[in-house]
Amino acid sequence: MRLRMFSVALGACVVIFTFLFVAPALVAPAAPAASEAIAGPAIAPRLWAGSASSLNWAGYAVTAAAGSVSDVRGSWTVPAIQGTCPSTNQYSSFWVGIDGYSSSTVEQTGTDSDCRNGAPAYYAWYEFYPKPSRVVSSLAIHPGDVMSAEVSYAGGRFTVRILDTTTGASFGASAKVRAQRSSAEWIAEAPSSSGGILPLADFGTVSFGTDTTGIALTCDATIGGVAGAIGSFGSAVQSISMVTSGGATKAQPSALSSDGTSFSVAWVSSGP
């Protein structure tokens, strides 16, 4: 059972995005743009006890044989923080990626909708573990922006691309990573710090996929050379609910749309 954590420093706070914590005892890239390198701890163990619920993820994954996942694409609308931010910091991350469901690496890119120092904060980021996490400082993210993102593998290299279709700004980067390539994910996450999982910011509802963003071929993956929407992968599709260690729901995914491309995740509680 393994968990890998990776960090993004924002002001005085260090936020750590993580591999999947599964709840115990419960059922060519865009031209490079400026980014901010962040140093942070990497913590190794991962908790695993099933596929239906997780302590830090909500959304969908498609599992596959090692070495078979070569591409994942997704789109989502950046959700606005609901109401007034509390005095304590809270965080929520939305991303697409390869690996991390049952492996010790993850290659991913996404956005955050956080509450920091009593005010909403929005930003984009990417990660090639074990290299440092990076905030994409060249992208100014706003609630309501429609994002399109892709993580691909070819010739021994992973490439991430993220595009804010609302503003037209984009970012791309690539790196060599030794990875299993055994899962594709579309996730809303409660990030973690070195002390554990952080409170999940109230993002209301986040919508992923073609039906709400209008971006074709999202959310989809290429596995074993075959491309298809999430729903086309049958029994390999994993729906993941986010829960507390006591089993209370924190975030809940909807069913997939009839065309298998789209879903939403609703915030329920901050946890952790």
Short mmCIF file of C-alpha atoms in Angstrom, two decimals:
data_model
loop_
_atom_site.label_atom_id
_atom_site.label_comp_id
_atom_site.label_asym_id
_atom_site.label_seq_id
_atom_site.Cartn_x
_atom_site.Cartn_y
_atom_site.Cartn_z
CA MET A 1 0.00 0.00 0.00
CA ARG A 2 1.59 3.21 -1.16
CA LEU A 3 0.94 6.92 -1.31
CA ARG A 4 3.14 9.52 -2.92
CA MET A 5 2.61 13.16 -2.08
CA PHE A 6 3.80 16.11 -4.13
CA SER A 7 3.77 19.75 -3.16
CA VAL A 8 2.95 23.18 -4.47
CA ALA A 9 3.97 26.10 -2.24
CA LEU A 10 1.62 29.07 -2.17
CA GLY A 11 2.74 31.87 0.07
CA ALA A 12 3.47 30.45 3.48
CA CYS A 13 1.48 27.29 2.89
CA VAL A 14 2.72 24.08 1.32
CA VAL A 15 0.02 22.13 -0.49
CA ILE A 16 0.67 18.52 -1.46
CA PHE A 17 -1.20 16.76 -4.25
CA THR A 18 -1.34 13.02 -3.73
CA PHE A 19 -1.80 9.59 -5.13
CA LEU A 20 -5.06 7.88 -4.46
CA PHE A 21 -5.83 7.24 -0.81
CA VAL A 22 -8.50 4.54 -0.84
CA ALA A 23 -10.62 4.58 2.26
CA PRO A 24 -9.74 1.80 4.68
CA ALA A 25 -12.45 -0.59 5.82
CA LEU A 26 -14.93 1.02 3.39
CA VAL A 27 -16.81 -0.78 0.99
CA ALA A 28 3.81 18.16 -29.75
CA PRO A 29 3.53 20.42 -26.71
CA ALA A 30 2.58 24.08 -26.57
CA ALA A 31 5.51 26.48 -26.38
CA PRO A 32 6.99 26.46 -22.88
CA ALA A 33 5.81 29.29 -20.67
CA ALA A 34 7.01 30.54 -17.32
CA SER A 35 6.42 28.22 -14.38
CA GLU A 36 7.47 28.27 -10.76
CA ALA A 37 9.44 25.29 -9.46
CA ILE A 38 8.45 24.21 -5.97
CA ALA A 39 10.48 22.04 -3.61
CA GLY A 40 8.56 19.80 -1.26
CA PRO A 41 8.56 16.46 0.56
CA ALA A 42 7.74 13.15 -1.08
CA ILE A 43 5.97 10.75 1.29
CA ALA A 44 5.86 7.11 0.23
CA PRO A 45 3.12 4.91 1.79
CA ARG A 46 -0.27 4.50 0.13
CA LEU A 47 -3.47 3.20 1.75
CA TRP A 48 -5.55 0.77 -0.34
CA ALA A 49 -8.71 -1.18 0.50
CA GLY A 50 -11.03 -1.09 -2.50
CA SER A 51 -12.05 0.94 -5.52
CA ALA A 52 -15.38 2.54 -4.57
CA SER A 53 -14.21 5.19 -2.10
CA SER A 54 -11.10 7.25 -1.42
CA LEU A 55 -9.91 9.66 1.24
CA ASN A 56 -8.67 12.22 -1.30
CA TRP A 57 -10.09 11.51 -4.80
CA ALA A 58 -13.50 11.76 -6.40
CA GLY A 59 -14.18 11.15 -10.08
CA TYR A 60 -13.34 8.41 -12.56
CA ALA A 61 -10.37 6.20 -13.41
CA VAL A 62 -9.82 3.57 -16.08
CA THR A 63 -7.44 0.79 -15.06
CA ALA A 64 -5.34 -1.15 -17.56
CA ALA A 65 -2.37 -3.45 -18.02
CA ALA A 66 1.02 -1.92 -17.28
CA GLY A 67 2.50 -0.13 -20.27
CA SER A 68 -0.80 0.26 -22.11
CA VAL A 69 -1.96 3.82 -21.32
CA SER A 70 -0.52 6.32 -23.80
CA ASP A 71 -2.90 9.29 -23.66
CA VAL A 72 -5.60 10.89 -21.53
CA ARG A 73 -7.59 14.01 -22.35
CA GLY A 74 -10.06 15.95 -20.28
CA SER A 75 -11.94 19.19 -20.02
CA TRP A 76 -13.65 20.95 -17.14
CA THR A 77 -15.03 24.29 -16.09
CA VAL A 78 -13.08 25.91 -13.23
CA PRO A 79 -15.51 25.97 -10.31
CA ALA A 80 -15.94 29.06 -8.15
CA ILE A 81 -15.47 28.87 -4.41
CA GLN A 82 -18.92 28.95 -2.85
CA GLY A 83 -19.85 31.55 -0.26
CA THR A 84 -17.26 33.21 1.95
CA CYS A 85 -13.91 31.60 2.58
CA PRO A 86 -13.41 30.47 6.18
CA SER A 87 -10.54 31.67 8.33
CA THR A 88 -8.75 28.34 7.85
CA ASN A 89 -7.24 27.50 4.47
CA GLN A 90 -9.04 24.95 2.28
CA TYR A 91 -8.11 23.42 -1.08
CA SER A 92 -9.60 21.63 -4.09
CA SER A 93 -7.79 20.34 -7.20
CA PHE A 94 -9.14 19.25 -10.58
CA TRP A 95 -6.99 17.34 -13.02
CA VAL A 96 -6.38 14.66 -15.63
CA GLY A 97 -3.47 12.28 -15.49
CA ILE A 98 -1.82 8.93 -16.07
CA ASP A 99 -0.93 6.60 -13.18
CA GLY A 100 -1.42 7.00 -9.43
CA TYR A 101 -4.46 4.74 -9.06
CA SER A 102 -2.35 1.68 -8.23
CA SER A 103 1.21 2.83 -8.87
CA SER A 104 3.85 5.04 -7.26
CA THR A 105 4.09 7.74 -9.95
CA VAL A 106 1.63 10.19 -11.44
CA GLU A 107 1.89 12.44 -14.48
CA GLN A 108 -0.83 15.10 -14.34
CA THR A 109 -1.95 18.66 -14.94
CA GLY A 110 -4.87 20.66 -13.60
CA THR A 111 -6.21 23.67 -11.73
CA ASP A 112 -7.00 24.56 -8.14
CA SER A 113 -9.88 26.45 -6.55
CA ASP A 114 -8.71 27.22 -3.00
CA CYS A 115 -9.42 29.38 0.02
CA ARG A 116 -6.18 30.98 1.24
CA ASN A 117 -5.94 33.62 3.93
CA GLY A 118 -9.69 34.18 3.76
CA ALA A 119 -9.89 34.74 -0.02
CA PRO A 120 -10.43 32.55 -3.11
CA ALA A 121 -7.32 31.61 -5.13
CA TYR A 122 -7.21 29.99 -8.58
CA TYR A 123 -4.17 28.65 -10.44
CA ALA A 124 -2.87 25.96 -12.83
CA TRP A 125 -0.14 23.41 -12.12
CA TYR A 126 1.52 20.22 -13.40
CA GLU A 127 3.65 17.39 -12.05
CA PHE A 128 6.05 14.71 -13.26
CA TYR A 129 6.94 12.80 -10.14
CA PRO A 130 9.69 12.44 -8.92
CA LYS A 131 10.60 15.83 -10.40
CA PRO A 132 9.39 18.90 -8.46
CA SER A 133 5.84 20.17 -8.77
CA ARG A 134 5.33 23.40 -10.68
CA VAL A 135 2.72 26.13 -10.62
CA VAL A 136 2.10 27.51 -14.12
CA SER A 137 2.44 31.18 -13.29
CA SER A 138 1.91 32.24 -16.92
CA LEU A 139 -1.75 31.13 -16.83
CA ALA A 140 -4.18 33.43 -15.02
CA ILE A 141 -7.05 31.17 -13.99
CA HIS A 142 -10.54 32.46 -13.21
CA PRO A 143 -13.73 30.73 -12.09
CA GLY A 144 -15.82 29.83 -15.11
CA ASP A 145 -12.81 29.36 -17.40
CA VAL A 146 -13.11 26.26 -19.57
CA MET A 147 -9.96 24.15 -19.41
CA SER A 148 -8.70 21.48 -21.80
CA ALA A 149 -5.80 19.26 -20.77
CA GLU A 150 -3.89 16.25 -22.04
CA VAL A 151 -1.20 13.93 -20.72
CA SER A 152 0.49 11.74 -23.34
CA TYR A 153 3.35 9.27 -23.59
CA ALA A 154 5.57 8.59 -26.61
CA GLY A 155 9.19 7.65 -27.15
CA GLY A 156 9.95 7.33 -23.45
CA ARG A 157 8.64 10.81 -22.57
CA PHE A 158 5.48 12.13 -20.95
CA THR A 159 4.03 15.42 -22.17
CA VAL A 160 1.44 17.60 -20.42
CA ARG A 161 -0.58 20.27 -22.18
CA ILE A 162 -3.09 22.58 -20.56
CA LEU A 163 -5.15 25.20 -22.39
CA ASP A 164 -7.48 27.82 -20.95
CA THR A 165 -9.95 27.93 -23.85
CA THR A 166 -11.59 31.03 -22.38
CA THR A 167 -8.44 33.16 -22.55
CA GLY A 168 -6.52 31.22 -25.21
CA ALA A 169 -3.45 30.89 -22.97
CA SER A 170 -1.68 27.53 -22.93
CA PHE A 171 1.29 25.69 -21.49
CA GLY A 172 3.16 22.51 -22.36
CA ALA A 173 6.07 20.58 -20.89
CA SER A 174 7.61 17.12 -21.20
CA ALA A 175 9.92 14.89 -19.19
CA LYS A 176 11.22 11.35 -18.94
CA VAL A 177 9.61 9.39 -16.10
CA ARG A 178 9.81 5.70 -15.30
CA ALA A 179 6.15 4.86 -14.85
CA GLN A 180 3.73 1.94 -15.12
CA ARG A 181 1.20 3.62 -17.46
CA SER A 182 -1.51 1.47 -15.89
CA SER A 183 -4.36 3.93 -15.33
CA ALA A 184 -5.97 7.10 -16.65
CA GLU A 185 -7.81 9.53 -14.34
CA TRP A 186 -10.23 12.49 -14.28
CA ILE A 187 -10.27 13.67 -10.67
CA ALA A 188 -11.40 16.22 -8.09
CA GLU A 189 -8.97 15.99 -5.18
CA ALA A 190 -8.48 17.12 -1.61
CA PRO A 191 -4.73 17.86 -1.53
CA SER A 192 -2.56 17.02 1.47
CA SER A 193 0.20 18.55 3.53
CA SER A 194 2.93 16.74 5.41
CA GLY A 195 0.39 16.53 8.26
CA GLY A 196 -2.27 14.75 6.22
CA ILE A 197 -5.24 15.48 3.99
CA LEU A 198 -6.32 19.13 3.98
CA PRO A 199 -9.90 20.41 4.25
CA LEU A 200 -11.71 20.29 0.90
CA ALA A 201 -12.71 23.78 -0.28
CA ASP A 202 -16.39 24.18 -1.16
CA PHE A 203 -16.30 24.24 -4.97
CA GLY A 204 -20.01 23.48 -5.36
CA THR A 205 -20.02 21.29 -8.46
CA VAL A 206 -17.32 20.78 -11.09
CA SER A 207 -18.31 19.52 -14.53
CA PHE A 208 -15.99 17.41 -16.69
CA GLY A 209 -16.33 16.45 -20.34
CA THR A 210 -17.67 17.28 -23.77
CA ASP A 211 -21.32 17.61 -22.81
CA THR A 212 -20.71 20.67 -20.63
CA THR A 213 -17.48 22.15 -22.04
CA GLY A 214 -18.20 21.63 -25.73
CA ILE A 215 -14.66 20.34 -26.30
CA ALA A 216 -14.67 17.26 -28.52
CA LEU A 217 -12.94 14.01 -27.52
CA THR A 218 -12.97 14.81 -23.81
CA CYS A 219 -12.96 13.01 -21.52
CA ASP A 220 -11.20 10.11 -23.28
CA ALA A 221 -8.11 7.91 -23.16
CA THR A 222 -5.96 5.77 -25.43
CA ILE A 223 -5.26 2.35 -23.95
CA GLY A 224 -3.57 -0.44 -25.83
CA GLY A 225 -3.74 1.68 -28.97
CA VAL A 226 -7.53 2.01 -28.75
CA ALA A 227 -9.01 5.47 -28.12
CA GLY A 228 -12.38 5.94 -26.49
CA ALA A 229 -14.48 7.87 -24.01
CA ILE A 230 -14.38 6.91 -20.34
CA GLY A 231 -17.56 4.89 -20.65
CA SER A 232 -16.24 2.79 -23.54
CA PHE A 233 -13.84 0.86 -21.30
CA GLY A 234 -16.52 -1.24 -19.60
CA SER A 235 -15.51 -3.04 -16.42
CA ALA A 236 -12.18 -1.18 -16.31
CA VAL A 237 -14.03 2.04 -15.39
CA GLN A 238 -13.78 2.92 -11.69
CA SER A 239 -16.17 5.44 -10.11
CA ILE A 240 -14.57 6.95 -7.00
CA SER A 241 -16.33 8.74 -4.12
CA MET A 242 -14.35 10.84 -1.64
CA VAL A 243 -15.02 10.09 2.03
CA THR A 244 -13.61 10.86 5.45
CA SER A 245 -11.83 8.18 7.47
CA GLY A 246 -15.16 7.70 9.26
CA GLY A 247 -17.04 7.12 6.01
CA ALA A 248 -18.84 10.47 5.67
CA THR A 249 -19.07 11.69 2.07
CA LYS A 250 -16.87 14.63 1.07
CA ALA A 251 -17.41 14.65 -2.72
CA GLN A 252 -19.58 12.50 -4.96
CA PRO A 253 -19.31 11.87 -8.72
CA SER A 254 -22.42 11.64 -10.85
CA ALA A 255 -23.09 8.78 -13.22
CA LEU A 256 -21.43 9.08 -16.61
CA SER A 257 -23.45 10.71 -19.35
CA SER A 258 -25.16 8.47 -21.91
CA ASP A 259 -22.29 9.02 -24.38
CA GLY A 260 -19.72 8.09 -21.70
CA THR A 261 -17.80 11.37 -22.01
CA SER A 262 -19.00 13.53 -19.15
CA PHE A 263 -19.78 13.67 -15.45
CA SER A 264 -19.79 16.06 -12.52
CA VAL A 265 -18.45 15.96 -8.98
CA ALA A 266 -20.44 17.60 -6.17
CA TRP A 267 -18.86 18.91 -2.97
CA VAL A 268 -20.57 17.61 0.16
CA SER A 269 -18.29 18.42 3.11
CA SER A 270 -14.82 19.73 3.84
CA GLY A 271 -13.66 16.73 5.87
CA PRO A 272 -10.79 15.99 6.10
#
